[in-house]
Coordinates of C-alpha atoms and ligand atoms in Angstrom, one line a residue:
X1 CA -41.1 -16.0 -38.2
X2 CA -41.9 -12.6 -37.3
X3 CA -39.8 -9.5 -38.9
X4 CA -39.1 -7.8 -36.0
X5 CA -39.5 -6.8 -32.7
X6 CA -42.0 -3.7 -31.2
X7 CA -39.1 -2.1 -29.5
X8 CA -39.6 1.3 -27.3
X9 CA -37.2 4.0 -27.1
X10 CA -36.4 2.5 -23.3
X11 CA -35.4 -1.1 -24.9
X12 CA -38.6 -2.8 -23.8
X13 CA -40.4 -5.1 -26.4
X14 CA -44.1 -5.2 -26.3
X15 CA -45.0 -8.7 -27.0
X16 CA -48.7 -8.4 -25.2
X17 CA -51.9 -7.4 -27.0
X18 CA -55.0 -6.4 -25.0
X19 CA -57.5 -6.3 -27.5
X20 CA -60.8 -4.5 -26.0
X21 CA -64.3 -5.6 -28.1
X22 CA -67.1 -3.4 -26.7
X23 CA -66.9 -0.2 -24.4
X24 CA -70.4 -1.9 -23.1
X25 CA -71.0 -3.6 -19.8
X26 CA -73.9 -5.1 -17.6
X27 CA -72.2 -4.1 -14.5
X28 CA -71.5 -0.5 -12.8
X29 CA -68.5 -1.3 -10.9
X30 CA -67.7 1.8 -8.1
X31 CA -64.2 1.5 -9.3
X32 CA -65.0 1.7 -13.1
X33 CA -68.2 2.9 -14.8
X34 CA -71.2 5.6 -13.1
X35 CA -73.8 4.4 -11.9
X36 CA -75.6 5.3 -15.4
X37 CA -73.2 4.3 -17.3
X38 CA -71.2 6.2 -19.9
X39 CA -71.8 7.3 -23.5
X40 CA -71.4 4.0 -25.3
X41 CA -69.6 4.4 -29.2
X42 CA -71.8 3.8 -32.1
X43 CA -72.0 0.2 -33.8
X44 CA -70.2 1.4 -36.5
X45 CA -67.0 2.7 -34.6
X46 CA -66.7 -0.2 -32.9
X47 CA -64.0 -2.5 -34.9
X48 CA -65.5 -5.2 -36.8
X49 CA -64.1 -8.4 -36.4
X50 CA -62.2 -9.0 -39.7
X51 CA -60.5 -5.4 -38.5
X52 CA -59.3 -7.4 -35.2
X53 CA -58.1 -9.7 -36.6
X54 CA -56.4 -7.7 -39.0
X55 CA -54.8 -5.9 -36.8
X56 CA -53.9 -9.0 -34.5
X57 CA -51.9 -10.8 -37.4
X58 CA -50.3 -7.7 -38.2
X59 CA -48.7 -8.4 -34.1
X60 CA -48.4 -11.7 -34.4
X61 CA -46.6 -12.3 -37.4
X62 CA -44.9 -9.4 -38.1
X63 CA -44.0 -8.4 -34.3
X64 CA -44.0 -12.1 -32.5
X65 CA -47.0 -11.3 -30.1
X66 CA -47.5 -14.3 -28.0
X67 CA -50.6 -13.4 -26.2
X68 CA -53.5 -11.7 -27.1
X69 CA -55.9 -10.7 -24.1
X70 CA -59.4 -10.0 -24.9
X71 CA -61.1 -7.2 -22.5
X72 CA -63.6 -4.5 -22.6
X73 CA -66.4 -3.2 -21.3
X74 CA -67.4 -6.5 -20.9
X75 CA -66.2 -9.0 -23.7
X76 CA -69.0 -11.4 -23.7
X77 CA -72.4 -8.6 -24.5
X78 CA -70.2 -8.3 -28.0
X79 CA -72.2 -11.0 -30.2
X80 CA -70.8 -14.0 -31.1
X81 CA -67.5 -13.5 -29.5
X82 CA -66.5 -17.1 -29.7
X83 CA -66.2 -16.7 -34.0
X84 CA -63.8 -14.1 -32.9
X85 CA -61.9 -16.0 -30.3
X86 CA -62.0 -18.7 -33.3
X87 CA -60.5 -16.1 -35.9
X88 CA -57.7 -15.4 -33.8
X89 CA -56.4 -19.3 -33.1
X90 CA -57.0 -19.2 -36.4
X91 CA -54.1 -17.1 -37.1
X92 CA -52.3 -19.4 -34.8
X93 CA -53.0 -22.2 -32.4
X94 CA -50.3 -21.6 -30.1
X95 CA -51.2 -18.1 -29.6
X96 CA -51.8 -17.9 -25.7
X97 CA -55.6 -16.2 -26.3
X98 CA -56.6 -15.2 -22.6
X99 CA -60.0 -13.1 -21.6
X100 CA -60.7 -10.9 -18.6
X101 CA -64.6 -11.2 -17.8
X102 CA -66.9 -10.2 -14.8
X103 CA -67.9 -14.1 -15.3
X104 CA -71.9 -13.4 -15.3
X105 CA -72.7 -14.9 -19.1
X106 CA -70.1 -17.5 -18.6
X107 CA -73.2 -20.3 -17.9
X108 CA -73.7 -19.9 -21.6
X109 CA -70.5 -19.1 -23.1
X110 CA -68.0 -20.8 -21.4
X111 CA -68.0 -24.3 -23.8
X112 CA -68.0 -22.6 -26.7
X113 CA -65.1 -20.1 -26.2
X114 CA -63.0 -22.9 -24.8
X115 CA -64.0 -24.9 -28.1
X116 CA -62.8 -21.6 -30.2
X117 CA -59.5 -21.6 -28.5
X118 CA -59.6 -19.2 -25.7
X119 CA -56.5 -20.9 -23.7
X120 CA -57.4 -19.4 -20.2
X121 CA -59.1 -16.8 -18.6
X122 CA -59.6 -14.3 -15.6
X123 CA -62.5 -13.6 -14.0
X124 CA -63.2 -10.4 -11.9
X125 CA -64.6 -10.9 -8.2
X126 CA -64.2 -8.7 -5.4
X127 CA -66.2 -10.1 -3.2
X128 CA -67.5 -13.1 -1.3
X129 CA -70.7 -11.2 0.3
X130 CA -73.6 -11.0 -1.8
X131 CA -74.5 -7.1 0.0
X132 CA -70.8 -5.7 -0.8
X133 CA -71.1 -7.0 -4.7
X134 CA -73.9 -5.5 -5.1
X135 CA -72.6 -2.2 -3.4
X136 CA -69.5 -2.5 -5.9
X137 CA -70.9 -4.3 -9.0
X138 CA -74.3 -2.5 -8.6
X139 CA -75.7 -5.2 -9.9
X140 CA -77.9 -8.6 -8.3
X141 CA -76.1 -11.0 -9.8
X142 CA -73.1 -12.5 -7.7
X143 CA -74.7 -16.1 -7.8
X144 CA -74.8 -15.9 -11.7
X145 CA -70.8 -14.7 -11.5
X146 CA -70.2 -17.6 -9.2
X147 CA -72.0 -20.0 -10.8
X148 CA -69.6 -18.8 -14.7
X149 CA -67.1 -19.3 -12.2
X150 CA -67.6 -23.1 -12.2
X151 CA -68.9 -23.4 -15.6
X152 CA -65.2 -21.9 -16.9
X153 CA -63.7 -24.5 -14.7
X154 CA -66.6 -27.1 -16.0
X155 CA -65.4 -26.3 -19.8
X156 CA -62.1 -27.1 -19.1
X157 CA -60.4 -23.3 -18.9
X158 CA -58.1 -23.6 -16.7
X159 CA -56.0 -22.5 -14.7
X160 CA -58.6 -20.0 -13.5
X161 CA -57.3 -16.4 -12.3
X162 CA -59.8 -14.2 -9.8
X163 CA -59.0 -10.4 -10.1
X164 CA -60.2 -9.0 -6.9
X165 CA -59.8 -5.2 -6.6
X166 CA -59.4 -4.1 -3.1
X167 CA -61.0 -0.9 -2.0
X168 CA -60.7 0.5 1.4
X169 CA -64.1 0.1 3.6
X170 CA -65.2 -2.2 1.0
X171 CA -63.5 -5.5 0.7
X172 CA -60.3 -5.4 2.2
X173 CA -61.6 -7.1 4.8
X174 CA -61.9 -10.2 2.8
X175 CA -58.3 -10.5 1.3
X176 CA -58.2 -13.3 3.7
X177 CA -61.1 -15.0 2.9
X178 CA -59.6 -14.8 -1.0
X179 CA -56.4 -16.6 -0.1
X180 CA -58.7 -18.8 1.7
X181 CA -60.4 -19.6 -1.6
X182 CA -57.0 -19.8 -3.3
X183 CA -56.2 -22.7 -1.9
X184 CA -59.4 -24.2 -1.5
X185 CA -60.0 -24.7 -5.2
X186 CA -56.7 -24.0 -6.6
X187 CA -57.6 -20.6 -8.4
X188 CA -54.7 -17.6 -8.4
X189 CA -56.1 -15.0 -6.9
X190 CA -54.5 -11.2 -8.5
X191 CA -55.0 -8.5 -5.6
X192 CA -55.4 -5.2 -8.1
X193 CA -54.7 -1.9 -6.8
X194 CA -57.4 0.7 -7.7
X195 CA -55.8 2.8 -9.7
X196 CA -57.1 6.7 -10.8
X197 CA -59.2 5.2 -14.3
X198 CA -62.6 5.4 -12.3
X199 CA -65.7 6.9 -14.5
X200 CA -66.9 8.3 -11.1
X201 CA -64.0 11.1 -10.4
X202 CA -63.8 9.1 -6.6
X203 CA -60.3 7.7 -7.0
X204 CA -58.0 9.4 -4.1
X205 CA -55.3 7.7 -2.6
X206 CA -56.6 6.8 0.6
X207 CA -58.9 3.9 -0.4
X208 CA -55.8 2.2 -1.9
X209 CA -54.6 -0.5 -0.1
X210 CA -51.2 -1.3 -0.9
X211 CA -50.2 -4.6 -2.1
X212 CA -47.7 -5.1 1.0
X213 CA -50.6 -5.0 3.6
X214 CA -52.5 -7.6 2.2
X215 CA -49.7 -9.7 1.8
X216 CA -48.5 -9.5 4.9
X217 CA -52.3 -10.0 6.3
X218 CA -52.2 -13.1 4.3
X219 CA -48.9 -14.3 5.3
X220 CA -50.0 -14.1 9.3
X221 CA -51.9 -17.6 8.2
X222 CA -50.4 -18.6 5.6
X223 CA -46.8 -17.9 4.6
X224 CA -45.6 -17.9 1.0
X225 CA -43.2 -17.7 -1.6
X226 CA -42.3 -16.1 -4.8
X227 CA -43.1 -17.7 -8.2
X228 CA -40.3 -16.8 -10.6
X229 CA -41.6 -15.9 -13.6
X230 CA -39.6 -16.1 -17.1
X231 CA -41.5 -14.0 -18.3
X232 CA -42.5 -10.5 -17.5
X233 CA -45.7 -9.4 -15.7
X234 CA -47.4 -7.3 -14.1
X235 CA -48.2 -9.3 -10.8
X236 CA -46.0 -10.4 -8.3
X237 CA -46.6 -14.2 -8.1
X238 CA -46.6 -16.0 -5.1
X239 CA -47.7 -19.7 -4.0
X240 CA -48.2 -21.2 -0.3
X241 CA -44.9 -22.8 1.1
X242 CA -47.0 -25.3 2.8
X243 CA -47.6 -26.7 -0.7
X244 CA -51.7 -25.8 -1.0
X245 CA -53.0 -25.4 -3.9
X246 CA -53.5 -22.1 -6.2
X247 CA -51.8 -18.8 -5.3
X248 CA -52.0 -14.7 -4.8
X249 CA -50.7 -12.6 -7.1
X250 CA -50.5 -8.6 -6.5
X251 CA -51.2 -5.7 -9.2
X252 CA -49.0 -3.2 -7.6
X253 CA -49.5 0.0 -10.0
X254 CA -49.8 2.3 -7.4
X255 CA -47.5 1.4 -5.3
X256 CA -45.0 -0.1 -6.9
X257 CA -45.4 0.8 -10.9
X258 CA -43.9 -2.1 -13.0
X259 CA -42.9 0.2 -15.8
X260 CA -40.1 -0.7 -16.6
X261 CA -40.9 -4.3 -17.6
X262 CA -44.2 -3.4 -19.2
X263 CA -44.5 -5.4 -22.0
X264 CA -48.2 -4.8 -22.8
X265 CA -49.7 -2.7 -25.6
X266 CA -53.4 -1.8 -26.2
X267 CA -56.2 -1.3 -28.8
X268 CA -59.5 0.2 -28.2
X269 CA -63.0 -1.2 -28.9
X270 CA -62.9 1.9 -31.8
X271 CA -59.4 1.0 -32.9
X272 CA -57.3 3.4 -30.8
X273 CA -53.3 2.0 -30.0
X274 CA -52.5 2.8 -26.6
X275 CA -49.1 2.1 -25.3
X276 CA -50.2 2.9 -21.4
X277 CA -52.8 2.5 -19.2
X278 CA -52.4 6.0 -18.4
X279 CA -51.9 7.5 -22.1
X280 CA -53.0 10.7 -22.9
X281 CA -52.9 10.1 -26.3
X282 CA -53.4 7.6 -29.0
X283 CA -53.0 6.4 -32.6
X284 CA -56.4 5.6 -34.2
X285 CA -55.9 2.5 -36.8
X286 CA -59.5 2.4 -37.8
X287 CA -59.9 4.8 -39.9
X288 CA -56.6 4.3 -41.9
X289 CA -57.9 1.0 -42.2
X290 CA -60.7 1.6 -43.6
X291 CA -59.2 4.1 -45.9
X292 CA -57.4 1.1 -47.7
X293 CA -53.9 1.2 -46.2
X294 CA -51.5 -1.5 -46.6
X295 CA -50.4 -4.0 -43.9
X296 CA -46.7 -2.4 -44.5
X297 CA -48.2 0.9 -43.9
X298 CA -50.0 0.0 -40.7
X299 CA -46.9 -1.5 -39.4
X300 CA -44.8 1.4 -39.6
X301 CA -47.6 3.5 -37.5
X302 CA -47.4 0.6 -35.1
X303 CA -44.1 1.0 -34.9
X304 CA -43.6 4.6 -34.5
X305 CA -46.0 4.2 -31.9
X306 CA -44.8 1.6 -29.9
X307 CA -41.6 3.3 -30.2
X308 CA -42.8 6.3 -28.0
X309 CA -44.0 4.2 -25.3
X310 CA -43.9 6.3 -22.1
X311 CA -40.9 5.7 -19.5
X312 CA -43.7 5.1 -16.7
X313 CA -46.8 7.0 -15.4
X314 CA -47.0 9.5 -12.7
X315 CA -49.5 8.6 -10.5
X316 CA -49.1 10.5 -6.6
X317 CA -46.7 12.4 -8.3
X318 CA -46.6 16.5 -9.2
X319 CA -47.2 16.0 -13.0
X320 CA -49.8 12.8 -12.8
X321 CA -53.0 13.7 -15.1
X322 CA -55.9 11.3 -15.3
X323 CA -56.8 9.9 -18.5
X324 CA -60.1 10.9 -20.4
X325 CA -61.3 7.3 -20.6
X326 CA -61.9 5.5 -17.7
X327 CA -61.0 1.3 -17.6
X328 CA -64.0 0.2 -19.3
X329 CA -63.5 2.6 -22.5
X330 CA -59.9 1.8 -22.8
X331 CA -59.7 -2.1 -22.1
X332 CA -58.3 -3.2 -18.8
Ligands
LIG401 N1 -65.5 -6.4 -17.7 C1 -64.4 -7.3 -17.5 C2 -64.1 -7.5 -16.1 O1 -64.5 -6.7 -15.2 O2 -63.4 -8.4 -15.8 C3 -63.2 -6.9 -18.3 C4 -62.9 -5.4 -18.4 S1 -62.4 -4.7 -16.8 C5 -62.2 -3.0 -17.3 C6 -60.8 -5.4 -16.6 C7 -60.2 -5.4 -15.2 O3 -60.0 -4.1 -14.8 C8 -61.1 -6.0 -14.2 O4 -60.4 -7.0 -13.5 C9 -61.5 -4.9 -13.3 O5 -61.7 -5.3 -12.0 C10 -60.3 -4.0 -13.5 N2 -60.5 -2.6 -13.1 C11 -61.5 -1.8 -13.6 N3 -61.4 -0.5 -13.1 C12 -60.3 -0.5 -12.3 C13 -59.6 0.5 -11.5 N4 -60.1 1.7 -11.4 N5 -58.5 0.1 -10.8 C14 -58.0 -1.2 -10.9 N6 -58.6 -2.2 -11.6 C15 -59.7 -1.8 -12.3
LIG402 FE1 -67.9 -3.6 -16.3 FE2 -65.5 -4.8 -15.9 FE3 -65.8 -2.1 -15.6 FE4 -67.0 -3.8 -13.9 S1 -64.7 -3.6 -14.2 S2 -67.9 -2.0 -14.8 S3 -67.5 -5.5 -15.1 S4 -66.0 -3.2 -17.5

């Protein structure tokens, strides 16, 4: 039984860890990374995984974390992620152990991480064209993503979520084409605003397209309705009334922040808590770690962290400033 709850100063309980394993990536999304990529950390910042999973009990049996989401940079270039993926069901089987991926090394990867206990698993796409992936992942390999695609679904993770960020003048002419897909195969397809976390500097408001346009371009063909959740998320769910299979789901952070419901907290591939997206600080664990604290000792800074938990973030308002670290350093 866990002792207590991570509570915030606004009454919300955190109860979702995104774990991020590598700042590296193979791909240069437009939305994410430059073109040449960033300064990566040094093997030794990075957070061994006996750290992790340190750290992860600590949430999970102390705090009641129920889900544990492991991001990056791109999770599968860290080695042998599966002993890690194993290491945390470990701790406990139930544990729902999800992974965000672009989906390109999941040909070799998928059986074995669903072996180690990763429950489920999203996988990034934006596009159906091979010419606009390679203008957004700057990179060749769209049949390689496509083909993971159906060796996650071959290994048995399932259900399958697509995270499709939706650019203006890139892709949002295929949101269509996704829902399409949706209920072609029976995948959940998560329509993510792009949100100001860009290693570029190109974020401005105008190539966000807001989550209430491309719902309503979907609904013109195929009309849907609300999944009620139990428990708190991020994305408005939605599945088609005329019964097909799979369903859209919309990331609304510009548009319509979920804030107030955010139950998600965040470590760094170096070991940094961060209790927002859009932090402008946070609370290094790694080194206190490895100066030999106690378990009870990194629980209280936990706490005290969690505890000041922003009310919200400010983006399109006066005081809104862009973090540092852009998606791929922090852990989307
Ligand atoms: N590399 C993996 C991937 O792309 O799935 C995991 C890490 S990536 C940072 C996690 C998610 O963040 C992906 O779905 C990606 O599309 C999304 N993302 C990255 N930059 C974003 C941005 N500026 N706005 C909205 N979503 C973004
Ligand atoms: Fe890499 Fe994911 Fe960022 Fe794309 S979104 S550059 S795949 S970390």
């Amino acid at each position: 039984m866990p002792n207590s709850k991570l509570i915030d100063s606004y009454g919300r309980v955190a109860d979702d860890l995104r774990i991020s394993v590598t700042d590296r990536c193979n791909f240069r999304c437009i939305y994410c990374m430059p073109a040449e990529g960033l300064k990566w950390l040094a093997r030794e910042d990075i957070l061994r995984f006996e750290e992790i999973v340190r750290l992860a009990r600590i949430f999970v049996e102390r705090y009641g974390v129920r889900t544990i989401r492991i991001t990056g940079g791109e999770p599968l270039v860290r080695v042998k992620l599966e002993e890690l993926i194993g290491m945390i069901n470990a701790i406990d089987p139930t544990l729902d152990i999800t992974m965000t991926t672009n989906g390109v090394l999941l040909r070799q990867k998928a059986p074995a991480l669903k072996d180690a206990g990763l429950k489920r698993i999203n996988i990034s796409l934006d596009t159906l064209r091979m010419d606009t992936f390679k203008d957004m992942a700057r990179s060749d390999a769209f049949d390689r993503v496509m083909d993971g695609i159906t060796a996650a679904r071959e290994a048995g993770l399932w259900p399958i979520k697509l995270n499709m960020v939706v650019m203006k003048g890139h892709n949002d002419d295929e949101v269509v084409d996704f829902a399409r897909l949706a209920r072609s195969e029976g995948y959940e397809v998560r329509f993510i605003e792009f949100m100001p976390l860009d290693g570029d500097n190109i974020w401005t408001n105008g190539q966000v397209v807001p989550s209430r346009r491309i719902q309503e371009q979907i609904e013109d063909l195929f009309p849907l309705e609300p999944v009620v959740d139990t428990r708190p998320g991020p994305a408005t769910r939605f599945r088609f009334v005329d019964g097909a299979p799979g369903g859209v789901g919309f990331i609304s952070s510009v548009s319509q922040a979920f804030c107030t419901t955010c139950n998600r907290v965040r470590l760094t591939a170096e070991g940094g808590l961060r209790t927002c997206l859009f932090s402008l600080h946070e609370t290094p664990l790694r080194d206190l770690m490895r100066s030999g604290v106690s378990d009870d000792h990194l629980g209280g800074v936990i706490e005290a962290a969690i505890w000041r938990k922003e009310e919200g973030h400010l983006i399109n308002q006066p005081g809104f400033i862009k973090p540092a670290k852009s998606m791929s350093q922090i852990g989307g």
